[in-house]
mmCIF file of C-alpha atoms and ligand atoms in Angstrom:
data_model
loop_
_atom_site.group_PDB
_atom_site.id
_atom_site.type_symbol
_atom_site.label_atom_id
_atom_site.label_comp_id
_atom_site.label_asym_id
_atom_site.label_seq_id
_atom_site.Cartn_x
_atom_site.Cartn_y
_atom_site.Cartn_z
ATOM 1 C CA MET A 1 85.406 127.720 -69.464
ATOM 2 C CA VAL A 2 82.954 128.452 -72.258
ATOM 3 C CA ASP A 3 82.005 132.110 -72.339
ATOM 4 C CA TRP A 4 78.210 132.461 -72.516
ATOM 5 C CA VAL A 5 78.672 135.233 -75.084
ATOM 6 C CA ASP A 6 80.209 132.701 -77.473
ATOM 7 C CA LEU A 7 77.205 130.433 -76.977
ATOM 8 C CA VAL A 8 74.529 133.069 -77.484
ATOM 9 C CA LEU A 9 75.995 135.482 -80.025
ATOM 10 C CA PRO A 10 75.652 133.255 -83.112
ATOM 11 C CA LEU A 11 71.920 132.920 -82.398
ATOM 12 C CA TRP A 12 71.570 136.686 -81.875
ATOM 13 C CA LEU A 13 73.493 137.434 -85.079
ATOM 14 C CA MET A 14 71.305 135.005 -87.041
ATOM 15 C CA VAL A 15 68.058 136.784 -86.151
ATOM 16 C CA PRO A 16 68.089 138.897 -89.389
ATOM 17 C CA ALA A 17 68.184 135.576 -91.282
ATOM 18 C CA LEU A 18 65.456 133.985 -89.141
ATOM 19 C CA VAL A 19 62.915 136.750 -89.631
ATOM 20 C CA PRO A 20 62.625 136.993 -93.477
ATOM 21 C CA ASN A 21 60.859 133.650 -93.967
ATOM 22 C CA SER A 22 58.061 134.565 -91.603
ATOM 23 C CA ALA A 23 57.927 138.133 -92.873
ATOM 24 C CA ALA A 24 57.588 136.870 -96.454
ATOM 25 C CA VAL A 25 54.365 135.124 -95.455
ATOM 26 C CA LEU A 26 52.959 138.548 -94.479
ATOM 27 C CA THR A 27 54.319 140.583 -97.405
ATOM 28 C CA GLY A 28 54.039 137.899 -100.096
ATOM 29 C CA GLY A 29 51.643 137.709 -103.030
ATOM 30 C CA GLY A 30 51.481 138.901 -106.596
ATOM 31 C CA LEU A 31 54.058 138.136 -109.244
ATOM 32 C CA PRO A 32 55.805 134.789 -108.708
ATOM 33 C CA MET A 33 59.610 134.913 -108.906
ATOM 34 C CA ASP A 34 59.633 132.298 -111.678
ATOM 35 C CA LEU A 35 56.982 134.315 -113.587
ATOM 36 C CA GLY A 36 54.912 131.145 -113.802
ATOM 37 C CA ARG A 37 57.506 129.322 -115.879
ATOM 38 C CA THR A 38 57.934 125.574 -115.806
ATOM 39 C CA TRP A 39 60.953 123.350 -116.319
ATOM 40 C CA ARG A 40 60.602 119.685 -117.221
ATOM 41 C CA GLY A 41 56.909 119.731 -116.492
ATOM 42 C CA GLN A 42 57.172 121.342 -113.045
ATOM 43 C CA ARG A 43 57.168 124.964 -111.971
ATOM 44 C CA VAL A 44 60.693 126.353 -111.576
ATOM 45 C CA LEU A 45 59.927 127.625 -108.038
ATOM 46 C CA GLY A 46 56.141 127.717 -107.698
ATOM 47 C CA ASP A 47 53.533 130.218 -106.540
ATOM 48 C CA GLY A 48 54.908 130.143 -102.964
ATOM 49 C CA LYS A 49 57.900 132.288 -104.005
ATOM 50 C CA THR A 50 56.898 135.838 -104.961
ATOM 51 C CA TRP A 51 58.936 139.012 -105.515
ATOM 52 C CA ARG A 52 56.922 140.848 -102.882
ATOM 53 C CA GLY A 53 57.692 138.094 -100.394
ATOM 54 C CA PHE A 54 61.362 138.141 -101.373
ATOM 55 C CA PHE A 55 61.986 141.877 -101.071
ATOM 56 C CA GLY A 56 59.443 142.500 -98.314
ATOM 57 C CA GLY A 57 60.803 139.650 -96.221
ATOM 58 C CA ALA A 58 64.427 140.661 -96.736
ATOM 59 C CA PHE A 59 63.748 144.305 -95.868
ATOM 60 C CA VAL A 60 61.896 143.320 -92.697
ATOM 61 C CA GLY A 61 64.852 141.072 -91.792
ATOM 62 C CA MET A 62 67.271 143.962 -92.285
ATOM 63 C CA ALA A 63 64.990 146.304 -90.338
ATOM 64 C CA VAL A 64 64.932 143.884 -87.408
ATOM 65 C CA GLY A 65 68.735 143.736 -87.627
ATOM 66 C CA LEU A 66 68.877 147.531 -87.432
ATOM 67 C CA VAL A 67 66.648 147.435 -84.349
ATOM 68 C CA GLN A 68 69.115 144.944 -82.822
ATOM 69 C CA VAL A 69 71.965 147.329 -83.693
ATOM 70 C CA ALA A 70 70.103 150.192 -82.004
ATOM 71 C CA ILE A 71 69.356 148.106 -78.905
ATOM 72 C CA ALA A 72 72.997 147.011 -78.671
ATOM 73 C CA ALA A 73 74.175 150.613 -78.996
ATOM 74 C CA GLY A 74 71.622 151.587 -76.332
ATOM 75 C CA VAL A 75 73.149 149.187 -73.831
ATOM 76 C CA GLY A 76 76.643 150.426 -74.613
ATOM 77 C CA SER A 77 77.956 147.777 -77.011
ATOM 78 C CA THR A 78 80.824 149.332 -78.987
ATOM 79 C CA ASP A 79 80.508 146.895 -81.895
ATOM 80 C CA HIS A 80 76.695 146.935 -82.014
ATOM 81 C CA GLY A 81 76.279 143.511 -80.456
ATOM 82 C CA GLY A 82 78.747 141.946 -82.877
ATOM 83 C CA PHE A 83 77.285 143.374 -86.081
ATOM 84 C CA GLY A 84 80.223 145.782 -86.364
ATOM 85 C CA GLN A 85 80.537 149.446 -87.277
ATOM 86 C CA TRP A 86 78.549 151.789 -89.531
ATOM 87 C CA PRO A 87 78.145 151.597 -92.446
ATOM 88 C CA ASP A 88 79.936 148.247 -92.808
ATOM 89 C CA LEU A 89 77.319 146.424 -90.744
ATOM 90 C CA LEU A 90 74.802 146.884 -93.567
ATOM 91 C CA GLY A 91 76.781 144.291 -95.553
ATOM 92 C CA PRO A 92 76.337 141.344 -93.169
ATOM 93 C CA LEU A 93 72.719 142.404 -92.504
ATOM 94 C CA ALA A 94 71.894 142.315 -96.215
ATOM 95 C CA LEU A 95 73.746 139.027 -96.729
ATOM 96 C CA LEU A 96 71.872 137.433 -93.816
ATOM 97 C CA ALA A 97 68.411 138.683 -94.848
ATOM 98 C CA PHE A 98 68.654 138.273 -98.635
ATOM 99 C CA GLY A 99 70.703 135.084 -98.259
ATOM 100 C CA ALA A 100 67.926 133.549 -96.162
ATOM 101 C CA LEU A 101 65.337 134.079 -98.899
ATOM 102 C CA LEU A 102 67.726 133.026 -101.677
ATOM 103 C CA GLY A 103 68.196 129.800 -99.728
ATOM 104 C CA ASP A 104 64.429 129.556 -99.336
ATOM 105 C CA ALA A 105 63.966 129.928 -103.113
ATOM 106 C CA ALA A 106 66.737 127.403 -103.775
ATOM 107 C CA GLY A 107 64.920 125.021 -101.426
ATOM 108 C CA SER A 108 61.726 125.399 -103.478
ATOM 109 C CA PHE A 109 63.725 124.791 -106.654
ATOM 110 C CA VAL A 110 64.954 121.494 -105.203
ATOM 111 C CA LYS A 111 61.442 120.601 -103.995
ATOM 112 C CA ARG A 112 59.950 121.134 -107.471
ATOM 113 C CA ARG A 113 62.708 119.014 -109.053
ATOM 114 C CA LEU A 114 61.783 116.264 -106.589
ATOM 115 C CA ARG A 115 58.150 116.788 -107.637
ATOM 116 C CA ILE A 116 57.115 117.887 -104.163
ATOM 117 C CA LYS A 117 54.084 120.165 -104.505
ATOM 118 C CA ARG A 118 54.087 123.772 -103.358
ATOM 119 C CA GLY A 119 53.405 123.896 -99.624
ATOM 120 C CA ALA A 120 53.991 120.169 -99.104
ATOM 121 C CA LYS A 121 56.479 119.202 -96.413
ATOM 122 C CA ALA A 122 60.144 118.546 -97.133
ATOM 123 C CA PRO A 123 61.847 117.711 -93.825
ATOM 124 C CA VAL A 124 65.315 119.204 -93.261
ATOM 125 C CA LEU A 125 65.082 121.196 -96.519
ATOM 126 C CA ASP A 126 62.216 123.347 -95.183
ATOM 127 C CA GLN A 127 63.988 123.938 -91.866
ATOM 128 C CA TYR A 128 67.535 124.582 -93.048
ATOM 129 C CA ASN A 129 67.224 126.187 -96.504
ATOM 130 C CA PHE A 130 67.413 129.726 -95.116
ATOM 131 C CA VAL A 131 70.360 128.917 -92.829
ATOM 132 C CA VAL A 132 72.329 127.451 -95.730
ATOM 133 C CA GLY A 133 71.404 130.437 -97.932
ATOM 134 C CA ALA A 134 72.591 132.965 -95.345
ATOM 135 C CA LEU A 135 75.818 131.072 -94.619
ATOM 136 C CA VAL A 136 76.624 130.597 -98.314
ATOM 137 C CA MET A 137 76.105 134.314 -99.028
ATOM 138 C CA LEU A 138 78.340 135.249 -96.081
ATOM 139 C CA ALA A 139 80.947 132.692 -97.181
ATOM 140 C CA ILE A 140 81.041 134.165 -100.693
ATOM 141 C CA PHE A 141 80.912 137.878 -99.901
ATOM 142 C CA ASP A 142 82.213 138.273 -96.342
ATOM 143 C CA TRP A 143 84.211 135.210 -95.374
ATOM 144 C CA SER A 144 86.173 136.985 -92.615
ATOM 145 C CA TRP A 145 82.967 138.222 -90.922
ATOM 146 C CA LEU A 146 81.557 134.695 -91.050
ATOM 147 C CA VAL A 147 84.649 133.062 -89.547
ATOM 148 C CA GLU A 148 85.112 135.749 -86.917
ATOM 149 C CA HIS A 149 81.508 135.594 -85.699
ATOM 150 C CA PHE A 150 80.572 131.938 -86.164
ATOM 151 C CA TRP A 151 83.828 130.046 -85.715
ATOM 152 C CA GLU A 152 86.726 131.792 -83.976
ATOM 153 C CA GLY A 153 87.341 131.407 -80.250
ATOM 154 C CA GLN A 154 84.536 129.148 -79.121
ATOM 155 C CA ARG A 155 81.926 130.647 -81.391
ATOM 156 C CA TYR A 156 81.626 127.345 -83.237
ATOM 157 C CA LEU A 157 79.954 126.011 -80.079
ATOM 158 C CA GLY A 158 77.356 128.781 -80.265
ATOM 159 C CA ALA A 159 76.924 128.053 -83.960
ATOM 160 C CA LEU A 160 76.187 124.415 -83.076
ATOM 161 C CA VAL A 161 73.681 125.515 -80.429
ATOM 162 C CA PHE A 162 71.994 127.672 -83.067
ATOM 163 C CA LEU A 163 71.870 124.821 -85.607
ATOM 164 C CA ALA A 164 70.346 122.526 -82.976
ATOM 165 C CA LEU A 165 67.682 125.135 -82.159
ATOM 166 C CA VAL A 166 66.709 125.825 -85.799
ATOM 167 C CA PRO A 167 63.999 123.126 -86.084
ATOM 168 C CA ILE A 168 62.451 124.248 -82.800
ATOM 169 C CA LEU A 169 62.505 127.946 -83.774
ATOM 170 C CA HIS A 170 61.155 127.151 -87.235
ATOM 171 C CA ARG A 171 58.345 125.011 -85.856
ATOM 172 C CA GLY A 172 57.423 127.565 -83.189
ATOM 173 C CA VAL A 173 57.153 130.436 -85.643
ATOM 174 C CA ASN A 174 55.135 128.404 -88.147
ATOM 175 C CA VAL A 175 52.682 127.159 -85.528
ATOM 176 C CA LEU A 176 52.123 130.793 -84.497
ATOM 177 C CA GLY A 177 51.636 131.834 -88.134
ATOM 178 C CA PHE A 178 49.138 129.002 -88.584
ATOM 179 C CA ARG A 179 47.163 129.936 -85.435
ATOM 180 C CA TRP A 180 47.013 133.563 -86.548
ATOM 181 C CA GLY A 181 45.633 132.406 -89.882
ATOM 182 C CA LYS A 182 48.668 133.665 -91.813
ATOM 183 C CA LYS A 183 49.874 130.261 -92.830
ATOM 184 C CA GLU A 184 47.832 127.485 -94.399
ATOM 185 C CA VAL A 185 49.817 124.700 -92.743
ATOM 186 C CA PRO A 186 51.661 124.567 -89.394
ATOM 187 C CA TRP A 187 55.049 123.783 -91.035
HETATM 188 N N1 CTP B 1 56.321 133.673 -99.616
HETATM 189 C C1 CTP B 1 56.386 134.549 -100.702
HETATM 190 N N2 CTP B 1 57.599 134.802 -101.303
HETATM 191 C C2 CTP B 1 58.731 134.210 -100.864
HETATM 192 C C3 CTP B 1 58.684 133.320 -99.765
HETATM 193 C C4 CTP B 1 57.454 133.064 -99.164
HETATM 194 O O1 CTP B 1 55.378 135.108 -101.109
HETATM 195 N N3 CTP B 1 59.898 134.498 -101.473
HETATM 196 C C5 CTP B 1 55.013 133.435 -98.974
HETATM 197 C C6 CTP B 1 54.086 132.595 -99.844
HETATM 198 O O2 CTP B 1 52.768 133.047 -99.639
HETATM 199 C C7 CTP B 1 54.278 131.193 -99.274
HETATM 200 C C8 CTP B 1 54.441 131.485 -97.799
HETATM 201 O O3 CTP B 1 55.155 132.719 -97.753
HETATM 202 O O4 CTP B 1 53.207 130.338 -99.537
HETATM 203 C C9 CTP B 1 55.156 130.390 -97.023
HETATM 204 O O5 CTP B 1 56.466 130.236 -97.494
HETATM 205 P P1 CTP B 1 57.083 128.793 -97.746
HETATM 206 O O6 CTP B 1 56.642 127.832 -96.709
HETATM 207 O O7 CTP B 1 58.542 128.998 -97.942
HETATM 208 O O8 CTP B 1 56.465 128.403 -99.190
HETATM 209 P P2 CTP B 1 55.470 127.241 -99.618
HETATM 210 O O9 CTP B 1 54.170 127.838 -100.007
HETATM 211 O O10 CTP B 1 55.472 126.160 -98.600
HETATM 212 O O11 CTP B 1 56.131 126.692 -100.968
HETATM 213 P P3 CTP B 1 57.324 125.662 -101.173
HETATM 214 O O12 CTP B 1 56.716 124.290 -101.242
HETATM 215 O O13 CTP B 1 57.907 126.097 -102.468
HETATM 216 O O14 CTP B 1 58.288 125.802 -100.038
HETATM 217 MG MG1 MG B 2 56.219 125.733 -96.784
#
């Protein structure tokens, strides 16, 4: 029997990595991360990646994670819904939130090298850059947390469910952002 907790927990634990991209749209603006520099005739990252978006988005992602921790504690979860104990849980939260936006910036770097203009679509890359960023940061700095929460037992099944849902979640959030006039394009 597959335990439903194993199926759902990876998605729940990924929320602090899902939020920063959308939050960056709201907090972004000002100084671009690449300071306007170009490389081989193209911007390094482009005007769509700003420091305000990076730090604002990551902090909102961590804040949402802390709300999840509080909710989990409120319903009696002894390990804060899988995030772990204080103050250690700040580590995975930061890796998830900052990793997501590092992945997002890396995705823009790849897009510019492929001469894809800022804001233009890049299927797969646009949807998965933040997931890869968060997973790579966890793999480098907290491998045991990553394996324990996204692989061991039957967690890998939940991780697969999450990966399958990513395009749908991404699309849903962006369509909302577009309707609310926060995003210029619905992707
Ligand atoms: N944003 C930001 N800083 C970041 C990430 C995002 O300011 N680090 C803001 C920008 O206003 C950006 C918007 O969020 O335009 C949407 O983000 P995204 O779709 O990732 O960027 P694009 O503009 O599409 O640029 P790219 O083609 O490089 O992905
Ligand atoms: Mg975009």
